[in-house]
GROMACS .gro file of C-alpha atoms in nm:
model
  160
    1MET     CA    1   1.989  -1.869  -0.284
    2ALA     CA    2   2.020  -1.829  -0.671
    3GLU     CA    3   1.700  -2.026  -0.695
    4GLN     CA    4   1.512  -1.805  -0.468
    5LEU     CA    5   1.635  -1.496  -0.679
    6GLU     CA    6   1.515  -1.660  -0.995
    7GLU     CA    7   1.173  -1.728  -0.857
    8THR     CA    8   1.109  -1.363  -0.753
    9HIS     CA    9   1.245  -1.241  -1.084
   10PHE     CA   10   0.987  -1.437  -1.267
   11GLU     CA   11   0.707  -1.319  -1.045
   12THR     CA   12   0.749  -0.949  -1.168
   13GLY     CA   13   0.582  -1.035  -1.497
   14ASP     CA   14   0.822  -0.859  -1.729
   15ALA     CA   15   1.033  -1.038  -1.976
   16GLY     CA   16   1.354  -0.929  -1.804
   17ALA     CA   17   1.498  -0.727  -2.094
   18SER     CA   18   1.681  -0.438  -1.962
   19ALA     CA   19   1.606  -0.069  -2.055
   20THR     CA   20   1.971  -0.036  -2.152
   21PHE     CA   21   2.277  -0.224  -2.270
   22PRO     CA   22   2.645  -0.148  -2.218
   23MET     CA   23   2.868  -0.017  -2.510
   24GLN     CA   24   3.239   0.095  -2.502
   25CYS     CA   25   3.251   0.471  -2.511
   26SER     CA   26   3.491   0.468  -2.821
   27ALA     CA   27   3.216   0.273  -3.023
   28LEU     CA   28   2.939   0.538  -2.959
   29ARG     CA   29   2.856   0.755  -3.251
   30LYS     CA   30   2.704   1.105  -3.315
   31ASN     CA   31   2.316   1.074  -3.357
   32GLY     CA   32   2.325   0.751  -3.172
   33PHE     CA   33   2.186   0.717  -2.822
   34VAL     CA   34   2.329   0.714  -2.476
   35MET     CA   35   2.237   0.737  -2.114
   36LEU     CA   36   2.360   1.077  -1.968
   37LYS     CA   37   2.286   1.147  -1.605
   38SER     CA   38   2.044   0.868  -1.606
   39ARG     CA   39   1.833   1.004  -1.909
   40PRO     CA   40   1.816   0.862  -2.249
   41CYS     CA   41   1.984   1.102  -2.485
   42LYS     CA   42   2.068   1.164  -2.849
   43ILE     CA   43   2.438   1.227  -2.912
   44VAL     CA   44   2.461   1.567  -3.090
   45GLU     CA   45   2.853   1.617  -3.015
   46MET     CA   46   3.143   1.387  -2.956
   47SER     CA   47   3.505   1.462  -2.917
   48THR     CA   48   3.796   1.246  -2.807
   49SER     CA   49   4.095   1.389  -2.633
   50LYS     CA   50   4.441   1.238  -2.679
   51THR     CA   51   4.585   0.978  -2.451
   52GLY     CA   52   4.745   1.161  -2.158
   53LYS     CA   53   5.045   1.054  -1.950
   54HIS     CA   54   4.817   0.831  -1.733
   55GLY     CA   55   4.691   0.647  -2.023
   56HIS     CA   56   4.333   0.695  -2.113
   57ALA     CA   57   4.188   0.893  -2.403
   58LYS     CA   58   3.874   1.057  -2.288
   59VAL     CA   59   3.535   1.113  -2.487
   60HIS     CA   60   3.334   1.433  -2.435
   61LEU     CA   61   2.970   1.368  -2.512
   62VAL     CA   62   2.695   1.620  -2.541
   63GLY     CA   63   2.335   1.482  -2.568
   64ILE     CA   64   1.989   1.594  -2.585
   65ASP     CA   65   1.733   1.429  -2.370
   66ILE     CA   66   1.486   1.243  -2.619
   67PHE     CA   67   1.191   1.342  -2.408
   68THR     CA   68   1.254   1.660  -2.247
   69GLY     CA   69   1.504   1.832  -2.501
   70LYS     CA   70   1.738   1.922  -2.218
   71LYS     CA   71   2.114   1.925  -2.281
   72TYR     CA   72   2.347   1.695  -2.085
   73GLU     CA   73   2.716   1.647  -2.102
   74ASP     CA   74   2.969   1.376  -1.975
   75ILE     CA   75   3.322   1.272  -1.997
   76CYS     CA   76   3.428   0.914  -2.006
   77PRO     CA   77   3.740   0.721  -2.062
   78SER     CA   78   3.731   0.582  -2.419
   79THR     CA   79   3.772   0.223  -2.296
   80HIS     CA   80   3.501   0.233  -2.028
   81ASN     CA   81   3.135   0.110  -2.115
   82MET     CA   82   2.845   0.342  -2.096
   83ASP     CA   83   2.479   0.251  -2.104
   84VAL     CA   84   2.281   0.276  -2.425
   85PRO     CA   85   1.913   0.288  -2.390
   86HIS     CA   86   1.692   0.058  -2.602
   87VAL     CA   87   1.477   0.302  -2.816
   88LYS     CA   88   1.172   0.203  -3.002
   89ARG     CA   89   1.010   0.419  -3.276
   90GLU     CA   90   0.659   0.348  -3.378
   91ASP     CA   91   0.387   0.508  -3.588
   92TYR     CA   92   0.041   0.548  -3.495
   93GLN     CA   93  -0.266   0.682  -3.684
   94LEU     CA   94  -0.441   0.968  -3.486
   95THR     CA   95  -0.802   0.868  -3.469
   96ASP     CA   96  -0.949   1.135  -3.201
   97ILE     CA   97  -0.840   1.357  -2.932
   98ASP     CA   98  -1.010   1.312  -2.581
   99GLU     CA   99  -0.952   1.597  -2.363
  100ASP     CA  100  -0.567   1.623  -2.330
  101PHE     CA  101  -0.512   1.257  -2.457
  102LEU     CA  102  -0.449   1.133  -2.794
  103VAL     CA  103  -0.656   0.824  -2.935
  104LEU     CA  104  -0.397   0.640  -3.142
  105MET     CA  105  -0.424   0.324  -3.352
  106ASN     CA  106  -0.133   0.095  -3.454
  107ASP     CA  107  -0.117  -0.136  -3.770
  108ASN     CA  108  -0.308  -0.398  -3.601
  109GLY     CA  109  -0.613  -0.174  -3.528
  110ASP     CA  110  -0.536  -0.167  -3.154
  111LEU     CA  111  -0.618   0.144  -2.986
  112ARG     CA  112  -0.446   0.325  -2.707
  113GLU     CA  113  -0.541   0.645  -2.516
  114ASP     CA  114  -0.260   0.671  -2.270
  115LEU     CA  115  -0.043   0.945  -2.424
  116LYS     CA  116  -0.097   1.311  -2.374
  117ILE     CA  117  -0.060   1.582  -2.658
  118PRO     CA  118   0.295   1.673  -2.663
  119GLU     CA  119   0.386   2.010  -2.505
  120GLY     CA  120   0.520   2.306  -2.719
  121ASP     CA  121   0.512   2.381  -3.092
  122LEU     CA  122   0.443   2.004  -3.173
  123GLY     CA  123   0.132   1.993  -2.955
  124VAL     CA  124   0.003   2.327  -3.100
  125GLN     CA  125   0.058   2.204  -3.461
  126LEU     CA  126  -0.096   1.878  -3.394
  127LYS     CA  127  -0.411   2.028  -3.257
  128LYS     CA  128  -0.435   2.258  -3.538
  129ASP     CA  129  -0.384   2.006  -3.806
  130TYR     CA  130  -0.645   1.768  -3.639
  131ASP     CA  131  -0.894   2.064  -3.610
  132ASP     CA  132  -0.834   2.126  -3.973
  133GLY     CA  133  -0.950   1.769  -4.059
  134LYS     CA  134  -0.611   1.644  -4.165
  135GLU     CA  135  -0.535   1.264  -4.118
  136LEU     CA  136  -0.223   1.236  -3.912
  137MET     CA  137   0.051   0.984  -3.826
  138CYS     CA  138   0.209   1.019  -3.486
  139THR     CA  139   0.570   0.887  -3.439
  140VAL     CA  140   0.604   0.764  -3.077
  141LEU     CA  141   0.944   0.710  -2.905
  142LYS     CA  142   0.970   0.451  -2.629
  143SER     CA  143   1.263   0.419  -2.399
  144CYS     CA  144   1.333   0.358  -2.028
  145GLY     CA  145   0.963   0.320  -1.934
  146GLU     CA  146   0.877   0.654  -2.100
  147GLU     CA  147   0.682   0.721  -2.416
  148CYS     CA  148   0.583   1.043  -2.599
  149VAL     CA  149   0.493   1.162  -2.955
  150ILE     CA  150   0.805   1.323  -3.102
  151ALA     CA  151   0.684   1.394  -3.470
  152ILE     CA  152   0.360   1.418  -3.664
  153LYS     CA  153   0.314   1.375  -4.048
  154ASN     CA  154   0.010   1.367  -4.271
  155ASN     CA  155  -0.111   1.027  -4.349
  156THR     CA  156  -0.051   0.971  -4.712
  157ALA     CA  157  -0.186   0.623  -4.704
  158LEU     CA  158  -0.529   0.741  -4.678
  159ASP     CA  159  -0.513   0.991  -4.962
  160LYS     CA  160  -0.567   0.729  -5.236
   0.00000   0.00000   0.00000
């Protein structure tokens, strides 16, 4: 039975790396990441209550979804584990905008055209700066199978 499970696992084509890893609640820190309500969040507030008569100190977490900006809260015993998302940041050079999609180039010169212009003020600023002819770098955050541009900055490497 175990051999059969392993076989089907390898047929999926992924490396088997999980999108999250467990961490004890008491080891989490402000500005770190945690999964709240199955969403990857940045911890913006944390408080620990004293141990009650039934034994466990509780940790109250407040987090902001790294993709939507929505606020989530959770309470967890300090000795329990919570899932922490693997979060990867990568900078890309903006080379073009094709309809609503960004044409981005990484350090190796590889192009990608699968990310949309971010919504809200960031997207408005990105379009304006691009239309003004500025060379931009886009910071892309990737976690739990989702990706989005979270920041833009002028590409100073090209100003030489």
